[in-house]
CSV table of C-alpha atoms in Angstrom, one decimal:
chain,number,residue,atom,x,y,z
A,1,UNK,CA,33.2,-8.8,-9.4
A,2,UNK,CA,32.2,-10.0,-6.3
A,3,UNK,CA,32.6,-7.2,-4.5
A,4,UNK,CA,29.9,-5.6,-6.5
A,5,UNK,CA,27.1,-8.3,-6.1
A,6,UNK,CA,28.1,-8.0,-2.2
A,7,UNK,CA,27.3,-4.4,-2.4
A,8,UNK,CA,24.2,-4.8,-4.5
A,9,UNK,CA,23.0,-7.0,-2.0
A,10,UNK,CA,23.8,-4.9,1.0
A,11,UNK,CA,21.9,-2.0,-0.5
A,12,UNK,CA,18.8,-4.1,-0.9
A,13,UNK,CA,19.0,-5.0,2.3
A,14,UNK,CA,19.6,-1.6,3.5
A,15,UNK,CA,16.4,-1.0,2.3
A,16,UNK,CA,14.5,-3.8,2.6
A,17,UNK,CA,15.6,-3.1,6.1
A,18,UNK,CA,14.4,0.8,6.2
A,19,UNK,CA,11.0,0.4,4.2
A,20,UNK,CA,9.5,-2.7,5.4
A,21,UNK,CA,7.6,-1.4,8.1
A,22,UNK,CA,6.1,0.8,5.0
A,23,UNK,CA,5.7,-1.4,2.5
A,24,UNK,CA,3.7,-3.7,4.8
A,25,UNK,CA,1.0,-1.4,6.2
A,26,UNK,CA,0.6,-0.6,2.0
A,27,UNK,CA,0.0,-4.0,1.3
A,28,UNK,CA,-2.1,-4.9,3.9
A,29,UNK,CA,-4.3,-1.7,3.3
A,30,UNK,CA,-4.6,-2.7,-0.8
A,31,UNK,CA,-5.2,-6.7,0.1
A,32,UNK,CA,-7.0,-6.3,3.9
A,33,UNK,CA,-5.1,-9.2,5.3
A,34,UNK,CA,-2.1,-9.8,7.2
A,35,UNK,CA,-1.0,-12.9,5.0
A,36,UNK,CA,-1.8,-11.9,1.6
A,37,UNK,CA,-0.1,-8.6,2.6
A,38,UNK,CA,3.0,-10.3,3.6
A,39,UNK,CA,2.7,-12.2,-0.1
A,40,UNK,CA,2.6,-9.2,-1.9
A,41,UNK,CA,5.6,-7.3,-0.4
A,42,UNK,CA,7.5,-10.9,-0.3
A,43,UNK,CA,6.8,-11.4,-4.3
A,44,UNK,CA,7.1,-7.3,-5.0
A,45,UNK,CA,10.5,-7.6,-3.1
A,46,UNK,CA,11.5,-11.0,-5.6
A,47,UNK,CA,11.2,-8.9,-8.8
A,48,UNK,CA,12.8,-6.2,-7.6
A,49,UNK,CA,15.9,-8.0,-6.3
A,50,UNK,CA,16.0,-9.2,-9.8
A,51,UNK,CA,16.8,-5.9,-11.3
A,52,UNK,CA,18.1,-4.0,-8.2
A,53,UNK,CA,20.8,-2.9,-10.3
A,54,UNK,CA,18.6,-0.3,-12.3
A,55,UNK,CA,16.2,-0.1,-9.1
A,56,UNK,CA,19.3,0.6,-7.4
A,57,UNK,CA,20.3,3.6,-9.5
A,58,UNK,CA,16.2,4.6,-10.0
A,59,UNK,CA,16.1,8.8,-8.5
A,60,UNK,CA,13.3,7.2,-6.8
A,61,UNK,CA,13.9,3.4,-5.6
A,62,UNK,CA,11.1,3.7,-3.4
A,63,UNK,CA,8.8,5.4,-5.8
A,64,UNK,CA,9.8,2.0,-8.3
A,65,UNK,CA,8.9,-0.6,-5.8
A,66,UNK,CA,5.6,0.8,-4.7
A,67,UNK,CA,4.9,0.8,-8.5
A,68,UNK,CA,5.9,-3.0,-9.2
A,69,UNK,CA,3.9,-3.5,-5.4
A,70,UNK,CA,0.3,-1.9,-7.2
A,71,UNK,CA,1.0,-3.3,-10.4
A,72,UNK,CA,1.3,-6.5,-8.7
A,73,UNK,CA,-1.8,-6.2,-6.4
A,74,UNK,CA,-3.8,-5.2,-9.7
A,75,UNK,CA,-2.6,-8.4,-11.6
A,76,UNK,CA,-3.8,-10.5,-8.5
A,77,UNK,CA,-7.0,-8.5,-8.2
A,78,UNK,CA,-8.1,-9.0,-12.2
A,79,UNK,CA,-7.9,-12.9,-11.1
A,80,UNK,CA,-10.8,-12.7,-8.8
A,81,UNK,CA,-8.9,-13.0,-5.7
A,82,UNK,CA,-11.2,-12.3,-2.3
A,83,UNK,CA,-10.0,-9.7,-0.6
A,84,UNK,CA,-10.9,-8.9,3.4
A,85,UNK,CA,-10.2,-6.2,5.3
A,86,UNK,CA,-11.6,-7.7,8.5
A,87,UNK,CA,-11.3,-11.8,8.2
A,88,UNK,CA,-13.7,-13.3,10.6
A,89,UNK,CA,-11.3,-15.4,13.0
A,90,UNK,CA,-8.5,-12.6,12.7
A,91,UNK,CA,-6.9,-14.0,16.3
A,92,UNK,CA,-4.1,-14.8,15.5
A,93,UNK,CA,-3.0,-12.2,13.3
A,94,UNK,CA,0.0,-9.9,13.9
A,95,UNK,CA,-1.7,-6.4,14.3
A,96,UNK,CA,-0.1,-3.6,11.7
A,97,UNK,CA,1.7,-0.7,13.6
A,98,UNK,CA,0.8,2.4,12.8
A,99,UNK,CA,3.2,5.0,12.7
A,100,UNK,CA,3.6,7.7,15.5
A,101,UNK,CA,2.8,10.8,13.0
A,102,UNK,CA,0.3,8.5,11.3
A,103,UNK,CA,-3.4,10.6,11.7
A,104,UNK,CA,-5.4,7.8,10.7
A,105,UNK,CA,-3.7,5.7,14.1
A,106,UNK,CA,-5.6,8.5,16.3
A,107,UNK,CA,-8.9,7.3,15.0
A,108,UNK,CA,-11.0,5.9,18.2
A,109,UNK,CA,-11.9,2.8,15.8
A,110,UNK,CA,-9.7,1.8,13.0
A,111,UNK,CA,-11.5,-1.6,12.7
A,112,UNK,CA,-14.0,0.6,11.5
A,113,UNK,CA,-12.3,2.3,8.9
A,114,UNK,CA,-10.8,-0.7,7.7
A,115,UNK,CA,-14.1,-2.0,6.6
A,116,UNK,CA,-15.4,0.9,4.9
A,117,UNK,CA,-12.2,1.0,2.9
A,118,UNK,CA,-12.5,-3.2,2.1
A,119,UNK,CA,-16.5,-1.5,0.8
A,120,UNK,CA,-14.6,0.4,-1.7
A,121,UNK,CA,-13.8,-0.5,-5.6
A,122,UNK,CA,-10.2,-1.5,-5.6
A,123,UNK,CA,-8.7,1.6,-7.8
A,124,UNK,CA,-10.7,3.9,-5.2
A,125,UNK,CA,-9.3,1.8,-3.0
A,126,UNK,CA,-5.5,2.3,-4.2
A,127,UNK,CA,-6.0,5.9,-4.9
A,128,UNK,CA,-7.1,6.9,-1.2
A,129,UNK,CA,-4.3,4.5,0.6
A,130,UNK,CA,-1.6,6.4,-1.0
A,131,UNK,CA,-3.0,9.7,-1.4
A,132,UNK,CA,-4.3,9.7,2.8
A,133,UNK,CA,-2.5,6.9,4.3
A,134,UNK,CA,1.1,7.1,2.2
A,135,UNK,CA,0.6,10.9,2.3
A,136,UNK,CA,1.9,10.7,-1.2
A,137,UNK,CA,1.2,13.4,-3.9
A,138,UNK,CA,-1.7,13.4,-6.3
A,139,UNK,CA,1.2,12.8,-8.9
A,140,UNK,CA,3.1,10.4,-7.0
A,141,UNK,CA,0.0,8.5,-7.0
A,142,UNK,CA,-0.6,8.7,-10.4
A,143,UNK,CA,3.2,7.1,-11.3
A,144,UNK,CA,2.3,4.5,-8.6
A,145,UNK,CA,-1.2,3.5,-9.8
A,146,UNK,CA,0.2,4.0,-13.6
A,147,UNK,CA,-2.7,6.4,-14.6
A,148,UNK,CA,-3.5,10.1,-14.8
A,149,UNK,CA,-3.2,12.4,-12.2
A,150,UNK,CA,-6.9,13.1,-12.8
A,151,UNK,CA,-7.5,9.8,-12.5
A,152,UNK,CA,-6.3,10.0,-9.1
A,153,UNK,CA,-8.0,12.9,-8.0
A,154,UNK,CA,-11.7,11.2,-9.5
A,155,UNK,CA,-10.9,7.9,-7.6
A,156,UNK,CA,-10.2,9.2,-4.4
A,157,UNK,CA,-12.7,12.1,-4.6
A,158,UNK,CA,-15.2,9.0,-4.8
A,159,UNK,CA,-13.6,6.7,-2.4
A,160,UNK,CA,-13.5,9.7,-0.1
A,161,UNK,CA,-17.5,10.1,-0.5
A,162,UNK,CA,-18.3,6.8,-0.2
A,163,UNK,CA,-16.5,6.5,3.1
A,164,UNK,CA,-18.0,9.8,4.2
A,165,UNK,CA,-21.7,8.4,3.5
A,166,UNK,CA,-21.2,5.6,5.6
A,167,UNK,CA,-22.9,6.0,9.3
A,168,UNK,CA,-21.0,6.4,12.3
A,169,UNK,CA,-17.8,6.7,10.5
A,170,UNK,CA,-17.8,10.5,9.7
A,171,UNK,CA,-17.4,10.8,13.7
A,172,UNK,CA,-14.5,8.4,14.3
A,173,UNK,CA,-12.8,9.7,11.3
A,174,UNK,CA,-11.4,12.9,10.2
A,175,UNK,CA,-10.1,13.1,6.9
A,176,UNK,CA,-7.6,16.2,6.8
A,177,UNK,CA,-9.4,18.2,4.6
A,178,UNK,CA,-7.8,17.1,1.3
A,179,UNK,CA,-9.3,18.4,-1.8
């Protein structure tokens, strides 16, 4: 019996291990702050520990924690928590890595970006992290968010306009012609 808690264990941390690089760039695009991100993925990874076992066996672990990770970003957001995308004494905050295949890393001003996307609602918000920056599937999104596909698609179809009305960032940006 202990042999199988021991293994159940080192699977989570197998993938604790593998995803947290992903997991954290999520959360800190959804909350816009290095700490708060950290909090989510931290309480995301609590629950999920708890039932790791069905997690576990999931065909899409991944898919499940991202899931919980919205659904618990949501639940914070209905209690009025303030949100920033660019805090005003951000010195001595641990910078996110970006990826090497991620596009929106080649962007001459990300600092930018990041505040358009802090300008936007939060379920446009959601919707255009993981349809552009999780490179996730208009239906993958959908599961994720817990909604419609067309849901997704009207959500970051807006999100996507609103960024592209905002001066200046149209030219540091390109948006990979998503439709």
């Amino acid at each position: 019996m202990g042999d199988g808690k021991q293994t159940r264990n080192e699977e989570f941390q197998s993938f604790v291990v593998g995803r947290w690089p992903r997991l954290m760039r999520t959360a800190f695009l959804l909350t816009g702050e290095q700490h708060a991100a950290e909090d989510l993925v931290q309480s995301t990874l609590e629950q999920v520990y708890a039932a790791w076992r069905r997690v576990g066996a999931a065909d899409d672990p991944e898919a499940y924690v991202r899931r919980v990770m919205i659904n618990a970003h949501a639940r914070r957001h209905r209690r009025r928590l303030r949100e920033f995308l660019a805090p005003k004494d951000d010195s001595g905050l641990v910078r996110e890595v970006a990826d090497t295949g991620d596009r929106i890393a080649q962007a001459d001003d990300r600092s930018a970006l990041l505040e358009a996307l802090a300008q936007l609602p939060p379920r446009q918000r959601e919707a255009v992290v993981l349809r552009y920056w999780e490179d996730l599937t208009e239906t993958q999104a959908a599961e994720a968010m817990g909604c419609s596909v067309g849901t997704v698609k009207s959500n970051a179809a807006k999100g996507i306009a609103k960024l592209r009305a905002i001066p200046g960032l149209a030219d540091t940006v390109t948006y990979g012609g998503r439709k």
